[in-house]
Short mmCIF file of C-alpha atoms and ligand atoms in Angstrom, two decimals:
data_model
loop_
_atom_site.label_atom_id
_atom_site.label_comp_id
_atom_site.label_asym_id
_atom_site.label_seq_id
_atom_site.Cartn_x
_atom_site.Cartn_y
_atom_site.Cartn_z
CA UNK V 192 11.53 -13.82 -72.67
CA UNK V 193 10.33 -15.18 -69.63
CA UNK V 194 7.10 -13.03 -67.90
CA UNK V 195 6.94 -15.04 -64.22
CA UNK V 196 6.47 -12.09 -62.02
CA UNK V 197 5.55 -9.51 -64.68
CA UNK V 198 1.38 -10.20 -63.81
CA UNK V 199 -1.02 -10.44 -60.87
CA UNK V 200 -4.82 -10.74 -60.75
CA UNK V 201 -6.50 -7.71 -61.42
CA UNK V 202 -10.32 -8.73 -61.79
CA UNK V 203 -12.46 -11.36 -61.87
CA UNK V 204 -16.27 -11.40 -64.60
CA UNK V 205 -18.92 -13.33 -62.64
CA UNK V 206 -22.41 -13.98 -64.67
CA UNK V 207 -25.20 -14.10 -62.17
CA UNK V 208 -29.02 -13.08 -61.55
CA UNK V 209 -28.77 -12.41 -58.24
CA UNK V 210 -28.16 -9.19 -58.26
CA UNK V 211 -30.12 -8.49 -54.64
CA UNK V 212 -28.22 -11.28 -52.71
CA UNK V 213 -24.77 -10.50 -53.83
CA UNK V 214 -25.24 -7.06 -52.99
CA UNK V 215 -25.75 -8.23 -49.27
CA UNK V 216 -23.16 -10.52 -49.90
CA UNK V 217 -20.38 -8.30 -51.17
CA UNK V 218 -20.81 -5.17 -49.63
CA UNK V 219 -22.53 -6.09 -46.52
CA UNK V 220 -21.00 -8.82 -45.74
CA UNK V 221 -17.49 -9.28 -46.98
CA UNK V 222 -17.57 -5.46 -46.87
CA UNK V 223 -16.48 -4.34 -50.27
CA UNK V 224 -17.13 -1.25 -51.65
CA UNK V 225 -20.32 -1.42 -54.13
CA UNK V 226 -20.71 0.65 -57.14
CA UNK V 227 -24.19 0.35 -58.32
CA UNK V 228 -23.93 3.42 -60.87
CA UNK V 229 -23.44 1.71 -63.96
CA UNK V 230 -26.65 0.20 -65.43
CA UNK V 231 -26.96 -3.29 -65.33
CA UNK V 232 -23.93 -4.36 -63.43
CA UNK V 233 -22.73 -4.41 -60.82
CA UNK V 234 -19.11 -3.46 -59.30
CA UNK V 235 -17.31 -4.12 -56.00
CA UNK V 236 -14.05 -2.68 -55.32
CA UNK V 237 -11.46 -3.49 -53.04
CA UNK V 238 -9.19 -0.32 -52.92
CA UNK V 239 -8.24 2.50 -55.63
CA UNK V 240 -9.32 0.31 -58.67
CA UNK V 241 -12.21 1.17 -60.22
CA UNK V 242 -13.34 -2.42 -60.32
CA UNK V 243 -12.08 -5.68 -59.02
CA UNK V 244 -15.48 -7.68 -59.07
CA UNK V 245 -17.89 -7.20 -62.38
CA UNK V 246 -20.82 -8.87 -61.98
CA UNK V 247 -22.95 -9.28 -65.22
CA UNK V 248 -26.81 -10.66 -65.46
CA UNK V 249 -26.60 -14.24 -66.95
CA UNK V 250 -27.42 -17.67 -66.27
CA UNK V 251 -24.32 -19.12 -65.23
CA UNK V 252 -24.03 -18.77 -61.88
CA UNK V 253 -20.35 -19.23 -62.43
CA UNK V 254 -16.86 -16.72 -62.88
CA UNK V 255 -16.44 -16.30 -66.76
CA UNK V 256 -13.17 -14.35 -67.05
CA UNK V 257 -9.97 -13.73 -65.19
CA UNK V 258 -8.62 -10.54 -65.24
CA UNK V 259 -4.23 -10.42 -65.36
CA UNK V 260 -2.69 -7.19 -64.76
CA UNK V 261 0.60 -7.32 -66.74
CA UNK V 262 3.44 -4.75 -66.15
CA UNK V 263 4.54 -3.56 -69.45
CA UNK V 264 3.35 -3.81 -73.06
CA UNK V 265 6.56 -5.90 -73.71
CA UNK V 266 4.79 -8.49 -71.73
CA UNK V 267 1.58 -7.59 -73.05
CA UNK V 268 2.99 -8.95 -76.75
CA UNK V 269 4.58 -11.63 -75.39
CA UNK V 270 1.88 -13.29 -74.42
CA UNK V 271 -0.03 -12.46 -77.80
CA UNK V 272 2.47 -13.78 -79.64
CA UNK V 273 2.74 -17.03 -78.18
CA UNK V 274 -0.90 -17.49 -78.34
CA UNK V 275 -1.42 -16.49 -81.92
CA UNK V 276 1.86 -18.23 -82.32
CA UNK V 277 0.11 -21.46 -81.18
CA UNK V 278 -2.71 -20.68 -83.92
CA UNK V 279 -4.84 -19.74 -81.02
CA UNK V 280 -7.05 -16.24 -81.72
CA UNK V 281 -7.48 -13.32 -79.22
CA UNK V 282 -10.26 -10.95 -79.26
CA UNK V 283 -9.92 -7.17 -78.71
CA UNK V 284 -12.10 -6.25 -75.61
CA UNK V 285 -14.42 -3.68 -76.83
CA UNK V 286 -13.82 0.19 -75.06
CA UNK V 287 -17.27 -0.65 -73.23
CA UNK V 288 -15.94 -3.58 -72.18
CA UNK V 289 -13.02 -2.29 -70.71
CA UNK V 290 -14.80 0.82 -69.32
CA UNK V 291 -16.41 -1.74 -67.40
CA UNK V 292 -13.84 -4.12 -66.17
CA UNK V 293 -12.09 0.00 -64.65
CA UNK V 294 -9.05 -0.55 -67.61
CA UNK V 295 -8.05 1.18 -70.55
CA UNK V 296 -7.67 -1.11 -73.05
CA UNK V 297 -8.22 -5.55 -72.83
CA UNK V 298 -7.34 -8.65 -75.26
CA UNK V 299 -8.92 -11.91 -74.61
CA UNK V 300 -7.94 -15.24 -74.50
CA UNK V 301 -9.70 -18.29 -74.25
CA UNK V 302 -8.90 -20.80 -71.33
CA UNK V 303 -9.44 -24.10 -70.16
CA UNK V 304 -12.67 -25.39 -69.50
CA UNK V 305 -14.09 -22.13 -70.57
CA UNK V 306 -12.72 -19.79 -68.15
CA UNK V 307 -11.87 -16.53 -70.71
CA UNK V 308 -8.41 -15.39 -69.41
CA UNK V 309 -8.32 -11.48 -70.21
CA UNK V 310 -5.02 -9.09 -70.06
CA UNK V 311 -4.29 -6.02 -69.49
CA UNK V 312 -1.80 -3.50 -68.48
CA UNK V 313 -3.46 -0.46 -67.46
CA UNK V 314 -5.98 -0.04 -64.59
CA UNK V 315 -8.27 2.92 -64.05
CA UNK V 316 -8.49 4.67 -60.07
CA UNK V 317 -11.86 5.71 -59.16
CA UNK V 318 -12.36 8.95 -58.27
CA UNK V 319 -13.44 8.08 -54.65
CA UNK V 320 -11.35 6.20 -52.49
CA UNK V 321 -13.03 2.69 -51.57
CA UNK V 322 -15.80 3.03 -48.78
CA UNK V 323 -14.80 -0.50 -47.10
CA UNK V 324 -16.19 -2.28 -43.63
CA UNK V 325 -12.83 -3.74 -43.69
CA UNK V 326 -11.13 -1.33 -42.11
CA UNK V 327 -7.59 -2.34 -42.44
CA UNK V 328 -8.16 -2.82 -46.03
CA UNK V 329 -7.40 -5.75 -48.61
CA UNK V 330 -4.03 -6.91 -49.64
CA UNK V 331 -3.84 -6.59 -53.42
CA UNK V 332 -1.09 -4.43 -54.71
CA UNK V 333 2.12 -6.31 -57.16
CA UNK V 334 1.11 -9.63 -56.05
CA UNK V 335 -2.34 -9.37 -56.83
CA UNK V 336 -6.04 -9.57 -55.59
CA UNK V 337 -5.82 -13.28 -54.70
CA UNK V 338 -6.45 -15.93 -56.40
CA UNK V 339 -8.84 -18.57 -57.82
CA UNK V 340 -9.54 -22.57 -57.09
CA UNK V 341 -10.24 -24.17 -60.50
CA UNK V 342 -11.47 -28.53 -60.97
CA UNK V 343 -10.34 -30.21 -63.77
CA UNK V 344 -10.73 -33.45 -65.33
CA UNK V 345 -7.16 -33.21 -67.26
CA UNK V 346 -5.10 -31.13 -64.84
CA UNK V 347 -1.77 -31.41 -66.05
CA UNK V 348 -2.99 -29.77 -68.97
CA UNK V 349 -4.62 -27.04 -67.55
CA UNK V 350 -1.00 -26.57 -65.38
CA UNK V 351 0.42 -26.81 -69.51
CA UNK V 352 -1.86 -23.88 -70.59
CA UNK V 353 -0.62 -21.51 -67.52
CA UNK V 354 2.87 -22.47 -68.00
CA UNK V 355 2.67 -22.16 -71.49
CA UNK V 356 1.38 -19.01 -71.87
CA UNK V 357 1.91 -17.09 -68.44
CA UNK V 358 5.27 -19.02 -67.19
CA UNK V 359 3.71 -20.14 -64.43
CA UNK V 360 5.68 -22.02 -61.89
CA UNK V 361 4.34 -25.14 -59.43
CA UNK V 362 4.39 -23.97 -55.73
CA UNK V 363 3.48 -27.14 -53.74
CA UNK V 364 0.66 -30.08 -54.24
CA UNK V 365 -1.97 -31.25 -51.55
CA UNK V 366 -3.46 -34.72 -51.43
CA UNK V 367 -6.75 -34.12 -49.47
CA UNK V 368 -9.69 -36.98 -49.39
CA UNK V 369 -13.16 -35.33 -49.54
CA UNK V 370 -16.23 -37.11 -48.80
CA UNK V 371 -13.98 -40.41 -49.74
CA UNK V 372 -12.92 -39.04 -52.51
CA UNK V 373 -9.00 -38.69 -53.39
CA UNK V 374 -8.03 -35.27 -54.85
CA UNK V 375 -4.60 -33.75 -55.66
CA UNK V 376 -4.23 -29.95 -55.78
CA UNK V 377 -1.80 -28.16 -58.39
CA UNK V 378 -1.11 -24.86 -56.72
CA UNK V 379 0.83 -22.21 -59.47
CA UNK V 380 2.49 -19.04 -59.00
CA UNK V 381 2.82 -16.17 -61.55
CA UNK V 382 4.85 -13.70 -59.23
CA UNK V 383 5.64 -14.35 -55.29
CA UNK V 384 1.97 -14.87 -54.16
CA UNK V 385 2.56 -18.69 -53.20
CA UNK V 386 -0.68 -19.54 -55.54
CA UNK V 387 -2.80 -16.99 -58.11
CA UNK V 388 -4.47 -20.32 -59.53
CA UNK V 389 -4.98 -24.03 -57.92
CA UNK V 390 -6.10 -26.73 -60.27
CA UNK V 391 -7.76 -29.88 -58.30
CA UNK V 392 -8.56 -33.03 -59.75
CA UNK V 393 -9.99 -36.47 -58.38
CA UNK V 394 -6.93 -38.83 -58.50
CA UNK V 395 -6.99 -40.41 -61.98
CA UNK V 396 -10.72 -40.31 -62.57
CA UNK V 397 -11.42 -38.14 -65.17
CA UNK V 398 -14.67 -36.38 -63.29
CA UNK V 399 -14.98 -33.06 -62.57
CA UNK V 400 -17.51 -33.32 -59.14
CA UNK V 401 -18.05 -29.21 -59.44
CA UNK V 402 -20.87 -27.53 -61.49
CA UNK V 403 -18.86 -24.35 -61.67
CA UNK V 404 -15.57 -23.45 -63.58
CA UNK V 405 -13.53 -21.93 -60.31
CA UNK V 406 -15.09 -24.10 -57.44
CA UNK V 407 -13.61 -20.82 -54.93
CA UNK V 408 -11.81 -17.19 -55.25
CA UNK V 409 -9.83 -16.07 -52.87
CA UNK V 410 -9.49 -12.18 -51.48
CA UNK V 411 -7.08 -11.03 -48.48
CA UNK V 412 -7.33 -8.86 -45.19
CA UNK V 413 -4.25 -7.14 -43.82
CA UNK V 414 -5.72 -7.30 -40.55
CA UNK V 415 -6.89 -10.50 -38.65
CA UNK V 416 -9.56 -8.28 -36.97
CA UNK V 417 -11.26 -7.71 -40.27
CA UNK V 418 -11.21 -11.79 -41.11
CA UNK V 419 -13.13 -12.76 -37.97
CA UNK V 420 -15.46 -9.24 -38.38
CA UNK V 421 -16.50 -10.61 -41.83
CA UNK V 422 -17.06 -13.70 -40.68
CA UNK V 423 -19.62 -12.95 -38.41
CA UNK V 424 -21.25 -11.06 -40.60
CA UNK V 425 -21.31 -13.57 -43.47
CA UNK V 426 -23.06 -15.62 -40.48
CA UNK V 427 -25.43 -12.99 -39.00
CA UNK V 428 -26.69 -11.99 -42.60
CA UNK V 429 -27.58 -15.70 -42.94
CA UNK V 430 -25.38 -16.24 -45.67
CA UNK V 431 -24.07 -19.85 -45.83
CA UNK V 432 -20.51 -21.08 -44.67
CA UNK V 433 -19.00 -24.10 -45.96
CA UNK V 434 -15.63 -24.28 -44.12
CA UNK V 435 -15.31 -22.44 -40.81
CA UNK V 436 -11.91 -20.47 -39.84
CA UNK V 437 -8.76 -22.63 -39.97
CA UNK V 438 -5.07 -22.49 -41.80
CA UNK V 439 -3.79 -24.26 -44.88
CA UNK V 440 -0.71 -26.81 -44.83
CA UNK V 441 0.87 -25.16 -47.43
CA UNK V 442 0.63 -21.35 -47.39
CA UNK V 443 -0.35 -20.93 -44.17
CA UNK V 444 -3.10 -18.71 -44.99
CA UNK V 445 -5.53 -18.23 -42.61
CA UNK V 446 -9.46 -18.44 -43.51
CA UNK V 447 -12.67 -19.16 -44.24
CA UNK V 448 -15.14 -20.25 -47.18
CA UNK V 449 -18.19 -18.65 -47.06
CA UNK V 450 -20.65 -19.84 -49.86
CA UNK V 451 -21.90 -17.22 -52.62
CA UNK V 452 -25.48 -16.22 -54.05
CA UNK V 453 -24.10 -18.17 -57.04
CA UNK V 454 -23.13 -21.25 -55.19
CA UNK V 455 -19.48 -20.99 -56.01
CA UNK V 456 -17.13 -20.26 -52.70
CA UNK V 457 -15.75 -17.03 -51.09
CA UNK V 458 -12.17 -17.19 -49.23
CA UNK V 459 -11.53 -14.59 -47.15
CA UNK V 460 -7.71 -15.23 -45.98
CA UNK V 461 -5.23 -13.06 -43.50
CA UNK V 462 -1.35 -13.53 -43.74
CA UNK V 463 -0.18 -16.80 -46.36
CA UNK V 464 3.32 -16.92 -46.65
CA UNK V 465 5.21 -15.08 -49.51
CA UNK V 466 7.31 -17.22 -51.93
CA UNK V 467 11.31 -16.73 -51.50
CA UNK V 468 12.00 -17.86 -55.08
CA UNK V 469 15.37 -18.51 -54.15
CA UNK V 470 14.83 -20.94 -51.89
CA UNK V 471 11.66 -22.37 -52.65
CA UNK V 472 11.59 -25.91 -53.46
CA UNK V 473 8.05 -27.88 -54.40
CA UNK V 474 6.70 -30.42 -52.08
CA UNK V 475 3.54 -32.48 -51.04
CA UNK V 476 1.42 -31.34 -48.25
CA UNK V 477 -1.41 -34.14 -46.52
CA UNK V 478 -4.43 -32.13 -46.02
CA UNK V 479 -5.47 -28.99 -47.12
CA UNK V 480 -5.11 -27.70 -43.13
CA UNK V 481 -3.14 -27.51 -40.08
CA UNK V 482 -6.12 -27.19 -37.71
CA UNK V 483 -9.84 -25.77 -38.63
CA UNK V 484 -11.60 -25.44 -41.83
CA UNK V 485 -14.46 -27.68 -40.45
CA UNK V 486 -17.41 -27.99 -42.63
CA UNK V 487 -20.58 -26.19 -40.90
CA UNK V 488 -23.53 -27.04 -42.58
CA UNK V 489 -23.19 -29.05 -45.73
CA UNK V 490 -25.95 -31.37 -45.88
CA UNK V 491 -25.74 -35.59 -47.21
CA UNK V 492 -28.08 -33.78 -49.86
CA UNK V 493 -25.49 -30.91 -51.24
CA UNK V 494 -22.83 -34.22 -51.20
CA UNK V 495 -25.17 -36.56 -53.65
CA UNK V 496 -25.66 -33.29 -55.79
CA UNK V 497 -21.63 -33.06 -56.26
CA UNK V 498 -21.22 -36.92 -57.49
CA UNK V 499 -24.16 -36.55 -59.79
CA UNK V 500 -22.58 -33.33 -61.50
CA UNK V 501 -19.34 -35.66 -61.47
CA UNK V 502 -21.39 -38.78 -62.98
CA UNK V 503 -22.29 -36.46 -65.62
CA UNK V 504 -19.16 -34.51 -66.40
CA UNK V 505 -17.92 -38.04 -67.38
CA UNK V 506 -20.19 -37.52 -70.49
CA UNK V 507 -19.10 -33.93 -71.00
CA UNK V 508 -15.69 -32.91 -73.02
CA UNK V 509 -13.71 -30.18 -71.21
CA UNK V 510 -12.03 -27.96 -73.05
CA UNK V 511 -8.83 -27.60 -72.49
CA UNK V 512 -7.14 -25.35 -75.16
CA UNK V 513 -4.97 -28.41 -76.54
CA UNK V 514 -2.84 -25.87 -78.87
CA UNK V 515 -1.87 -23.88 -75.38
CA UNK V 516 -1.41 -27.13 -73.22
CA UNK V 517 1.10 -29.14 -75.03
CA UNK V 518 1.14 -32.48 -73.73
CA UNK V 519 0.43 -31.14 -70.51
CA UNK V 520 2.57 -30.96 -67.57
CA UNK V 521 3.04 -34.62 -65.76
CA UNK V 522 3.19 -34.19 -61.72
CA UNK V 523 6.60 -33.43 -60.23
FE1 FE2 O 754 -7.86 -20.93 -51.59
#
């Protein structure tokens, strides 16, 4: 049985004690809905779901689970099975748990580096509809929410565990050179979004130069209006920015990273391309952009901080889930 197309992002856990900030952040100014009812946590939504963003007090700073959405409880038990079948164990969300995350009913699995990966099949609606200040609304629907930017030291076998367990297929690859540094980008598909996860990894070093496990998530606008509106807002409320407005090689997305409360980065994109699986053939793109995407305001001071997290991830073991990664994927 092969499940490519039969799951989409559906949430995403972030740990965080900055409750105050990301409130500004999320609902003021990427202009989600906020649900502040539920003690202790907070929710944004970004349509009928009762909850596409948990956020949960903690220390990390960091996402800690991935939410999939998959169609059918045939698909459900297919990916159980190959995961226990691998002599990997899942955990039964508890029904607070899921009340929380807006579904009925969640197993989880762990992933690479840490990242929990979580299924499910059935969302709950809200009872109101979304109070959003993007008014054209956010693109999430069968291919999903978006998707999320993860570093690795040993990505071909973090592209083994999402093959191996979600059929995951390679879109495209981007050489990009940041701050001097050589990276290659793994972009994977689960369905006809032309990424739901990108893996990037310093060419043959094995350092990981980000502190957090997904260095950026990625939501979508229908309307273009409602990209540049949020971007001025994310400037006005004094939030920082790390790349301004431009448009990937390889999608063709249009967007910008805003930086969160937790340090991690916030893509807001309008209009990438959608995958004609027919046709589609994998390639390597120079450059993550066309045009744009400038860096406004990093500091030589945020830049040292990255090489000495990657100094010390040298010392630090990644997990990878060997039994789900096989001998990992090698590049195309
Ligand atoms: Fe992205």
């Amino acid at each position: 049985m092969n499940i490519f197309g039969q799951l989409r992002l559906g949430y995403l856990v972030v740990e965080t004690e900055r409750f105050s900030d990301w409130r500004r952040f999320g609902r003021d100014a990427i202009g989600m809905h906020l649900d502040d009812t539920v003690p202790c946590v907070m929710r944004f939504r970004l349509d009928d779901n009762a909850c596409r963003f948990l956020l949960q007090r903690g220390p990390s700073e960091d996402v800690t689970a991935i939410g999939w959405q998959v169609d059918d409880h045939a698909t459900f038990d297919e990916i159980l099975a190959r995961v226990t079948g691998h002599g990997v164990r899942v955990a039964e969300g508890t029904s607070e748990e899921a009340a929380l995350r807006g579904v009925e009913r969640l197993v989880r699995l762990p992933g690479p580096n840490g990242l929990s990966q979580e299924i499910f099949t059935s969302p709950c609606a809200a009872a109101e509809p979304p109070a959003l200040a993007v008014r054209g609304g956010f693109v999430t629907g069968e291919y999903g929410m978006g998707h999320v930017a993860l570093t690795a030291k040993d990505p071909h076998r973090v592209r083994g565990y999402y093959e191996t367990v979600f059929d995951a297929r390679l879109s495209d690859y981007i050489d990009e050179t940041i701050s001097g540094v050589k990276f290659k980008i793994r972009f994977l598909r689960v369905n006809s979004r032309h990424h739901s996860v990108a893996i990037a990894a310093v060419n043959r070093l094995p350092i990981n130069p980000i502190r957090t496990r997904v260095q950026h998530l990625n939501i979508q606008v229908a309307d273009l209006n409602d990209l540049t509106r949020s971007y001025q807002r994310v400037k006005a409320l004094g939030f920082d920015m790390a790349l301004g407005v431009g448009q990937h090689t390889n999608d063709r997305e249009l967007s910008y990273y805003a930086v969160t409360p937790s340090g991690f980065e916030w893509e807001v994109g309008w209009n990438p391309i959608v995958v004609d699986e027919s046709t589609w053939e994998p390639t390597t793109y120079q450059g993550i952009s066309i045009w744009g995407h400038t860096p406004e305001g990093q500091s030589i001071i945020d830049k040292l901080a990255q090489f000495k997290v990657g100094a010390l991830s040298l010392a630090h073991r990644e997990d990878v889930v060997p039994a789900l990664a096989g001998a990992g994927i090698p590049d195309n």
